[in-house]
Coordinates of C-alpha atoms and ligand atoms in Angstrom, one line a residue:
M142 CA 55.3 -54.9 -170.4
K143 CA 52.4 -53.6 -168.3
L144 CA 50.8 -51.7 -171.2
L145 CA 51.3 -54.6 -173.6
L146 CA 49.5 -57.1 -171.3
A147 CA 46.7 -54.7 -170.7
A148 CA 46.3 -54.1 -174.4
L149 CA 46.3 -57.9 -175.0
I150 CA 43.6 -58.4 -172.5
A151 CA 41.5 -55.4 -173.5
G152 CA 41.8 -56.5 -177.1
S153 CA 40.5 -60.0 -176.7
S154 CA 36.9 -60.7 -177.5
V155 CA 36.2 -61.8 -173.9
F156 CA 36.9 -58.5 -172.4
A157 CA 35.7 -56.1 -175.1
S158 CA 33.2 -53.8 -173.6
S159 CA 29.9 -55.8 -173.7
S160 CA 27.8 -52.8 -173.6
Q161 CA 29.2 -51.4 -176.9
R162 CA 28.9 -54.6 -178.9
P163 CA 27.5 -58.0 -178.0
L164 CA 29.8 -60.6 -176.7
T165 CA 30.5 -63.4 -179.2
L166 CA 31.1 -65.7 -176.3
D167 CA 29.7 -69.2 -176.6
T168 CA 27.0 -69.2 -173.9
D169 CA 28.0 -72.7 -172.8
L170 CA 31.4 -71.5 -171.8
S171 CA 31.6 -70.1 -168.3
F172 CA 33.1 -66.7 -167.9
Q173 CA 35.7 -68.0 -165.5
S174 CA 36.8 -70.9 -167.6
T175 CA 37.2 -68.5 -170.5
I176 CA 39.5 -66.3 -168.3
G177 CA 41.3 -69.5 -167.5
E178 CA 42.2 -69.9 -171.2
V179 CA 43.9 -66.6 -171.1
Y180 CA 46.1 -67.8 -168.3
N181 CA 46.8 -71.1 -170.1
S182 CA 48.2 -69.1 -173.0
G183 CA 50.8 -67.8 -170.5
S184 CA 49.7 -64.2 -170.0
A185 CA 48.9 -62.6 -166.7
P186 CA 46.9 -59.4 -166.2
S187 CA 48.9 -56.3 -165.8
Y188 CA 47.5 -55.7 -162.4
R189 CA 48.3 -59.1 -160.9
A190 CA 51.0 -57.9 -158.6
S191 CA 49.1 -54.9 -157.3
L192 CA 45.9 -57.0 -156.9
V193 CA 47.7 -59.7 -154.9
A194 CA 49.4 -57.1 -152.7
L195 CA 46.1 -55.2 -152.0
H196 CA 44.3 -58.4 -151.2
K197 CA 47.1 -59.6 -149.0
A198 CA 47.2 -56.4 -147.1
L199 CA 43.4 -56.4 -146.5
V200 CA 43.3 -60.0 -145.4
S201 CA 46.4 -59.6 -143.1
I202 CA 44.7 -56.8 -141.1
P203 CA 42.2 -58.4 -138.6
S204 CA 38.8 -56.7 -139.0
V205 CA 36.3 -58.8 -137.1
T206 CA 33.0 -56.8 -136.9
G207 CA 33.4 -53.9 -134.5
N208 CA 37.1 -53.6 -135.1
E209 CA 37.3 -52.3 -138.7
N210 CA 39.2 -49.1 -137.9
E211 CA 42.7 -50.3 -139.0
V212 CA 41.6 -51.9 -142.3
G213 CA 39.5 -48.8 -143.1
T214 CA 42.5 -46.6 -142.5
Y215 CA 44.6 -48.8 -144.8
L216 CA 42.0 -48.6 -147.5
V217 CA 41.7 -44.8 -147.3
D218 CA 45.5 -44.4 -147.7
Y219 CA 45.5 -46.9 -150.6
L220 CA 42.8 -45.1 -152.5
T221 CA 44.0 -41.5 -151.9
E222 CA 47.6 -42.5 -152.8
R223 CA 46.1 -43.6 -156.2
G224 CA 44.4 -40.3 -156.8
L225 CA 40.9 -41.0 -155.6
H226 CA 39.0 -38.6 -153.3
A227 CA 38.1 -40.5 -150.1
Q228 CA 35.7 -39.6 -147.3
L229 CA 35.4 -41.3 -143.9
Q230 CA 31.8 -41.7 -142.7
F231 CA 31.9 -42.2 -139.0
I232 CA 29.1 -44.4 -137.5
P233 CA 27.7 -42.8 -134.3
P234 CA 28.2 -45.1 -131.3
S235 CA 24.4 -45.2 -130.8
N236 CA 24.1 -47.0 -134.0
T237 CA 26.6 -49.8 -133.2
T238 CA 25.5 -50.9 -129.8
S239 CA 24.6 -54.4 -130.7
D240 CA 28.2 -55.2 -131.7
A241 CA 29.4 -56.2 -128.3
S242 CA 33.0 -56.7 -129.3
T243 CA 33.5 -53.2 -130.6
D244 CA 36.9 -51.9 -129.6
E245 CA 37.5 -48.3 -128.5
K246 CA 38.4 -47.0 -131.9
P247 CA 35.8 -45.2 -134.0
R248 CA 34.1 -47.2 -136.8
F249 CA 33.7 -45.7 -140.3
N250 CA 32.6 -46.4 -143.8
V251 CA 35.0 -45.6 -146.6
L252 CA 33.6 -43.6 -149.5
A253 CA 35.8 -42.9 -152.5
W254 CA 35.5 -41.6 -156.0
P255 CA 37.8 -40.5 -158.9
G256 CA 38.9 -36.9 -159.0
K257 CA 38.9 -34.2 -156.3
T258 CA 35.3 -33.0 -156.3
R259 CA 33.8 -32.9 -152.9
N260 CA 30.2 -33.5 -153.9
P261 CA 29.9 -36.2 -156.5
S262 CA 26.6 -37.4 -157.9
P263 CA 27.6 -40.9 -158.9
K264 CA 25.5 -43.0 -161.2
V265 CA 26.9 -46.2 -160.0
L266 CA 27.7 -47.3 -156.5
V267 CA 30.3 -50.1 -156.1
S268 CA 30.2 -51.6 -152.6
S269 CA 31.3 -54.3 -150.3
H270 CA 32.1 -54.7 -146.6
I271 CA 35.4 -54.6 -144.7
D272 CA 34.4 -56.5 -141.6
T273 CA 34.7 -60.3 -141.2
V274 CA 33.3 -63.0 -138.9
P275 CA 35.6 -64.3 -136.1
P276 CA 38.1 -65.8 -135.6
F277 CA 41.0 -64.1 -137.4
I278 CA 42.9 -66.5 -139.6
P279 CA 46.3 -65.3 -141.0
Y280 CA 47.0 -64.8 -144.7
S281 CA 48.7 -67.6 -146.6
A282 CA 49.4 -68.4 -150.3
S283 CA 50.3 -71.7 -151.9
D284 CA 53.0 -70.1 -154.2
D285 CA 55.4 -67.3 -154.1
P286 CA 55.4 -65.6 -156.6
P287 CA 51.8 -66.4 -157.3
N288 CA 50.4 -67.8 -160.5
A289 CA 46.9 -68.2 -161.7
D290 CA 46.4 -71.5 -159.8
T291 CA 47.8 -70.1 -156.5
V292 CA 45.4 -70.7 -153.6
I293 CA 45.1 -67.8 -151.2
A294 CA 43.7 -68.4 -147.8
G295 CA 42.8 -66.5 -144.6
R296 CA 39.8 -64.9 -142.9
G297 CA 38.1 -62.6 -145.3
S298 CA 40.2 -63.9 -148.3
V299 CA 36.8 -64.6 -149.9
D300 CA 34.1 -62.8 -147.7
A301 CA 34.5 -60.1 -148.7
K302 CA 38.0 -58.8 -149.1
A303 CA 38.3 -60.6 -152.4
S304 CA 35.4 -58.4 -153.6
V305 CA 37.0 -55.3 -152.2
A306 CA 40.4 -55.9 -153.8
A307 CA 38.8 -56.9 -157.1
Q308 CA 36.5 -53.8 -157.2
V309 CA 39.2 -51.3 -156.4
T310 CA 41.5 -52.9 -159.0
A311 CA 38.8 -52.9 -161.6
L312 CA 38.0 -49.2 -161.1
L313 CA 41.7 -48.2 -161.1
D314 CA 42.2 -50.3 -164.2
L315 CA 39.3 -48.6 -166.0
L316 CA 40.7 -45.2 -165.0
L317 CA 44.1 -46.2 -166.4
D318 CA 42.4 -46.9 -169.7
K319 CA 41.7 -43.3 -170.9
S320 CA 39.1 -44.3 -173.3
V321 CA 36.6 -45.0 -170.5
S322 CA 37.8 -42.5 -167.9
D323 CA 35.0 -40.0 -168.7
D324 CA 32.3 -42.6 -167.8
V325 CA 34.1 -43.9 -164.8
K326 CA 34.1 -40.5 -163.0
D327 CA 30.4 -41.4 -162.3
V328 CA 31.4 -44.3 -160.0
M329 CA 31.6 -44.2 -156.2
L330 CA 33.2 -46.9 -154.1
L331 CA 31.6 -47.6 -150.7
Y332 CA 33.2 -50.0 -148.1
V333 CA 31.0 -50.5 -145.1
V334 CA 31.4 -51.8 -141.6
G335 CA 29.1 -54.2 -139.7
E336 CA 27.7 -56.2 -142.6
E337 CA 28.3 -59.5 -140.8
T338 CA 26.1 -58.6 -137.8
N339 CA 23.4 -55.9 -138.2
G340 CA 24.3 -54.0 -141.4
A341 CA 25.0 -50.9 -139.3
G342 CA 27.4 -49.4 -141.9
M343 CA 25.2 -49.7 -144.9
R344 CA 22.0 -48.7 -143.0
Y345 CA 23.8 -45.6 -141.7
F346 CA 25.0 -44.7 -145.2
S347 CA 21.6 -45.2 -146.6
E348 CA 20.0 -43.0 -144.0
T349 CA 22.5 -40.2 -144.2
W350 CA 23.4 -40.1 -147.9
G351 CA 19.8 -39.6 -148.8
L352 CA 19.7 -36.4 -146.6
L353 CA 22.0 -34.5 -148.9
E354 CA 20.5 -31.7 -151.0
P355 CA 19.7 -32.5 -153.8
P356 CA 19.5 -36.2 -152.8
P357 CA 21.8 -38.2 -155.0
T358 CA 20.2 -41.1 -156.8
F359 CA 22.1 -44.1 -157.9
K360 CA 21.2 -45.8 -161.2
A361 CA 22.8 -49.0 -160.0
G362 CA 24.4 -50.6 -157.0
I363 CA 27.0 -53.3 -157.5
F364 CA 27.4 -55.3 -154.3
G365 CA 30.4 -57.6 -153.8
E366 CA 29.8 -60.9 -152.0
P367 CA 31.0 -64.4 -152.9
T368 CA 28.9 -65.6 -155.9
E369 CA 31.4 -67.9 -157.6
G370 CA 31.9 -65.2 -160.3
K371 CA 28.3 -65.5 -161.4
L372 CA 25.7 -62.8 -161.3
A373 CA 23.2 -63.5 -158.5
C374 CA 19.5 -63.2 -159.4
G375 CA 18.9 -62.4 -155.8
H376 CA 19.0 -63.9 -152.3
K377 CA 16.6 -65.2 -149.8
G378 CA 15.1 -63.0 -147.2
H379 CA 15.7 -63.3 -143.5
L380 CA 13.7 -63.5 -140.3
A381 CA 14.9 -64.3 -136.8
C382 CA 12.4 -65.3 -134.1
T383 CA 12.3 -66.5 -130.5
I384 CA 9.5 -68.9 -129.6
K385 CA 8.7 -69.2 -125.9
A386 CA 6.6 -71.9 -124.2
T387 CA 5.2 -71.6 -120.7
G388 CA 4.2 -74.6 -118.7
R389 CA 3.6 -75.6 -115.0
A390 CA 6.4 -77.2 -112.9
G391 CA 5.8 -80.5 -111.0
H392 CA 7.2 -83.9 -110.2
S393 CA 8.3 -85.9 -113.2
G394 CA 6.5 -89.0 -111.9
Y395 CA 3.2 -87.2 -112.4
P396 CA 3.4 -85.4 -115.7
W397 CA -0.4 -85.0 -115.9
L398 CA -0.3 -82.7 -112.8
G399 CA 2.0 -80.2 -114.6
K400 CA 2.5 -79.0 -118.1
S401 CA 5.8 -79.5 -119.8
A402 CA 7.0 -76.4 -121.6
T403 CA 9.8 -78.4 -123.3
E404 CA 7.3 -80.9 -124.7
V405 CA 5.0 -78.1 -126.0
L406 CA 8.0 -76.4 -127.6
M407 CA 9.2 -79.6 -129.3
R408 CA 5.8 -80.4 -130.8
A409 CA 5.5 -76.8 -132.0
L410 CA 9.0 -76.8 -133.6
I411 CA 8.4 -80.1 -135.4
K412 CA 5.2 -78.8 -136.8
V413 CA 6.9 -75.6 -138.0
L414 CA 9.6 -77.6 -139.6
D415 CA 7.1 -79.9 -141.3
T416 CA 4.9 -77.0 -142.6
D417 CA 5.4 -75.6 -146.2
L418 CA 5.9 -72.0 -145.3
G419 CA 6.2 -70.8 -148.8
S420 CA 8.3 -71.2 -151.9
S421 CA 9.1 -69.6 -155.2
E422 CA 10.6 -70.7 -158.5
R423 CA 13.6 -68.5 -158.1
F424 CA 14.4 -69.1 -154.4
G425 CA 13.1 -72.6 -153.7
N426 CA 11.7 -73.3 -150.2
T427 CA 11.6 -71.1 -147.1
T428 CA 13.8 -72.9 -144.6
V429 CA 13.9 -72.9 -140.9
N430 CA 17.0 -73.4 -138.7
V431 CA 16.3 -74.1 -135.1
G432 CA 19.7 -72.8 -133.9
R433 CA 19.3 -72.8 -130.2
I434 CA 16.9 -74.5 -127.7
E435 CA 16.8 -74.0 -123.9
G436 CA 14.4 -75.2 -121.3
G437 CA 13.7 -76.7 -117.9
V438 CA 15.8 -76.9 -114.8
A439 CA 16.4 -80.6 -114.1
S440 CA 15.6 -84.0 -115.7
N441 CA 13.2 -84.9 -112.9
V442 CA 11.3 -81.6 -112.9
I443 CA 8.4 -80.8 -115.3
A444 CA 9.8 -77.9 -117.3
E445 CA 8.1 -74.6 -116.6
K446 CA 9.8 -72.6 -119.4
A447 CA 11.4 -73.4 -122.7
E448 CA 12.5 -71.3 -125.6
A449 CA 14.0 -71.7 -129.1
R450 CA 15.7 -69.3 -131.5
L451 CA 15.1 -69.7 -135.1
T452 CA 16.6 -68.2 -138.3
I453 CA 14.3 -68.4 -141.2
R454 CA 15.4 -68.0 -144.8
V455 CA 12.5 -66.5 -146.6
A456 CA 11.9 -67.7 -150.2
I457 CA 9.0 -65.4 -151.0
A458 CA 9.1 -61.8 -152.2
P459 CA 8.5 -58.8 -152.0
Q460 CA 11.4 -57.6 -149.9
D461 CA 9.2 -55.4 -147.7
K462 CA 6.4 -57.9 -147.0
G463 CA 7.7 -61.5 -147.6
A464 CA 9.0 -61.9 -144.0
N465 CA 5.7 -60.7 -142.5
V466 CA 3.8 -63.3 -144.4
I467 CA 6.1 -66.1 -143.1
E468 CA 5.8 -64.7 -139.6
E469 CA 2.0 -65.0 -139.7
R470 CA 2.1 -68.5 -141.1
I471 CA 4.4 -69.6 -138.2
S472 CA 2.2 -67.8 -135.8
D473 CA -0.8 -69.8 -137.1
V474 CA 1.1 -73.1 -136.7
L475 CA 1.9 -72.2 -133.1
K476 CA -1.7 -71.4 -132.3
S477 CA -2.7 -74.8 -133.7
V478 CA -0.4 -76.5 -131.2
D479 CA -0.8 -74.7 -127.9
E480 CA -2.2 -71.5 -126.6
D481 CA 0.8 -71.0 -124.3
L482 CA 3.3 -70.3 -127.0
E483 CA 4.6 -66.8 -127.8
M484 CA 6.7 -65.6 -130.7
D485 CA 8.8 -62.5 -131.0
C486 CA 10.5 -61.8 -134.3
G487 CA 13.0 -59.0 -135.3
N488 CA 12.6 -56.9 -138.4
G489 CA 12.9 -59.3 -141.3
Y490 CA 12.7 -58.9 -145.0
G491 CA 11.5 -60.9 -147.9
A492 CA 13.4 -62.3 -150.9
V493 CA 15.7 -59.8 -152.5
I494 CA 15.6 -59.6 -156.3
C495 CA 18.8 -58.6 -158.2
D496 CA 19.3 -58.1 -162.0
C497 CA 21.1 -61.1 -163.4
E498 CA 20.6 -60.6 -167.0
V499 CA 23.9 -59.2 -168.3
D500 CA 25.6 -60.7 -171.4
G501 CA 28.6 -62.8 -170.6
F502 CA 27.6 -63.8 -167.0
K503 CA 26.2 -67.0 -165.8
N504 CA 23.6 -66.7 -163.0
I505 CA 23.2 -68.1 -159.5
T506 CA 20.8 -67.6 -156.5
V507 CA 22.1 -67.6 -153.0
N508 CA 20.6 -68.2 -149.5
Y509 CA 22.7 -65.8 -147.5
G510 CA 21.9 -62.3 -146.4
T511 CA 23.7 -59.2 -147.8
D512 CA 23.7 -55.4 -147.5
V513 CA 21.6 -55.2 -150.7
P514 CA 18.3 -54.7 -148.9
N515 CA 19.9 -52.1 -146.5
L516 CA 20.5 -49.6 -149.3
K517 CA 17.1 -47.9 -149.9
G518 CA 16.3 -46.5 -153.3
D519 CA 15.0 -47.4 -156.7
H520 CA 18.3 -48.5 -158.3
T521 CA 19.2 -51.6 -160.3
R522 CA 21.0 -54.1 -158.1
Y523 CA 23.8 -56.4 -159.0
L524 CA 25.3 -59.0 -156.7
Y525 CA 28.6 -60.4 -157.8
G526 CA 31.9 -61.5 -156.5
P527 CA 34.8 -64.0 -156.5
G528 CA 34.9 -67.2 -154.4
T529 CA 32.3 -69.4 -153.0
I530 CA 30.1 -69.0 -149.9
F531 CA 30.8 -72.7 -149.1
V532 CA 34.2 -71.8 -147.6
A533 CA 33.3 -68.4 -146.3
H534 CA 32.9 -68.2 -142.5
G535 CA 34.8 -71.6 -142.2
P536 CA 38.3 -72.6 -141.2
D537 CA 39.4 -73.2 -144.8
E538 CA 38.3 -69.9 -146.4
A539 CA 40.3 -69.5 -149.6
L540 CA 40.1 -68.8 -153.3
K541 CA 42.2 -69.3 -156.5
L542 CA 44.0 -66.2 -157.8
S543 CA 42.4 -66.9 -161.3
D544 CA 39.0 -66.4 -159.7
L545 CA 40.1 -63.2 -158.1
E546 CA 41.4 -61.9 -161.4
A547 CA 38.3 -63.0 -163.2
A548 CA 36.3 -60.9 -160.8
V549 CA 38.3 -57.8 -161.8
E550 CA 37.2 -58.3 -165.4
G551 CA 33.7 -59.1 -164.2
Y552 CA 33.5 -55.9 -162.2
K553 CA 34.9 -53.8 -165.1
K554 CA 32.2 -55.2 -167.3
L555 CA 29.5 -54.6 -164.7
I556 CA 30.6 -51.1 -164.1
L557 CA 30.6 -50.3 -167.8
H558 CA 27.3 -52.0 -168.3
A559 CA 25.7 -50.1 -165.4
L560 CA 27.0 -46.8 -166.6
Q561 CA 25.8 -47.3 -170.2
S562 CA 22.5 -49.0 -169.7
Ligands
NAG661 C1 20.9 -44.6 -135.4 O1 20.5 -44.2 -134.2 C2 19.5 -43.2 -134.2 C3 19.3 -42.7 -132.8 O2 19.2 -43.8 -131.9 C4 18.2 -43.9 -134.8 O3 17.2 -43.0 -134.9 C5 18.5 -44.4 -136.2 O4 17.4 -45.1 -136.7 C6 19.8 -45.4 -136.1 N1 20.1 -45.7 -137.5 C7 20.6 -46.9 -137.8 C8 21.0 -47.1 -139.2 O5 20.7 -47.8 -136.9
NAG662 C1 10.6 -78.1 -150.9 O1 9.6 -78.6 -150.0 C2 8.8 -79.6 -150.5 C3 7.8 -80.0 -149.5 O2 7.1 -78.9 -149.1 C4 9.7 -80.8 -150.9 O3 8.9 -81.8 -151.6 C5 10.8 -80.3 -151.9 O4 11.7 -81.4 -152.1 C6 11.5 -79.1 -151.3 N1 12.5 -78.6 -152.2 C7 13.8 -78.5 -152.0 C8 14.6 -77.9 -153.1 O5 14.3 -78.8 -150.9
NAG663 C1 19.6 -68.1 -165.2 O1 20.2 -68.8 -166.2 C2 19.5 -69.9 -166.8 C3 20.4 -70.7 -167.7 O2 21.0 -69.9 -168.6 C4 18.3 -69.3 -167.5 O3 17.5 -70.4 -168.0 C5 17.4 -68.5 -166.4 O4 16.3 -67.9 -167.1 C6 18.3 -67.5 -165.8 N1 17.6 -66.9 -164.7 C7 17.2 -65.6 -164.7 C8 16.3 -65.2 -163.5 O5 17.5 -64.8 -165.5

């Protein structure tokens, strides 16, 4: 039964290895709807039960950033029980200090690869993150047993445990198919902590992995985040800034005797919002979110201090300079409004370009941050995963099983493509 279904799927033109012969897929058909036709014909992929079970287990274990120990441990057991070599990469406490909610248990990235070799030199890195945003939301599914239309909900069901489950299933399925196992030994899985806050896990991996002798180089990195089953051409960059205004306190009946920091700040923010900070064809406009404003002490006192916190989504490349350009533009706007404005920005990055030209995939661009820029190196980058960002981080986070299963096929194609290109 299992083998027959696997053969059916592997034999269809949709899933034939794209890198060996071009897909005959009509370009107007989306990848996911084509997968849907397979379901409509009544067949389910051979891995449905194991995929659903893995996804359920991952979603059922709470892993809000800082508390990834238990889910990491589960994943290590799962991978080693299935014949992969796994390694725990502990993150030193000094590198996790900004995650205030961290529990007492150590945090670690999970690295895994086929076979027992201790020092792999993988060509392709397949990665996602095992932390989630708060609060924890329990797992639920609309049908039992599940079918292609079953809706699966819970925190992390999309972002990003759907990617984790689909990637692991894709690799195990490729290994099961002996005809590709030689290629697949060149793949490494990496599941990191801390993506939702400061990227501590991926940044630590990036720093330490590169210190090995000889330093391994990846040809490609495949990053799992919700992209609706499309291949992302990249995502906007990120810049977080605090703007402070300083005034002079006084009686509200005599505003001309003081200087209102709140008024200065408001005028400055409006001007920043109204300024074209930079756009690009691929990413659209740079956008500014004024997420938090504080200022003054009472309604009848001229405000002496005010501050605002902004998150800016940077639409201009390159990754290493785009954010600096935006920071200078905002700084110029502030200078044009008032001399008593100060700005302090964290380390930002410009728009991140990914490769989205692979046969059989539709493309998309997204506005959220990922770990893609946190992995240094000169590798081809792919950003792909099941589910949509529009439900991620919200109370109704969920996806359809058909989308989760389509992503298994998508990852298989991407892995083979990355290995052979
Ligand atoms: C980790 O901490 C060390 C020591 O404080 C620091 O040099 C390094 O840059 C940090 N790495 C990351 C990824 O935060
Ligand atoms: C980008 O900003 C310009 C004004 O600077 C505006 O006309 C345009 O509609 C914006 N585009 C989008 C996609 O919001
Ligand atoms: C994305 O897909 C559209 C439609 O097929 C295509 O016109 C566009 O060139 C693609 N974008 C990139 C960056 O490849």
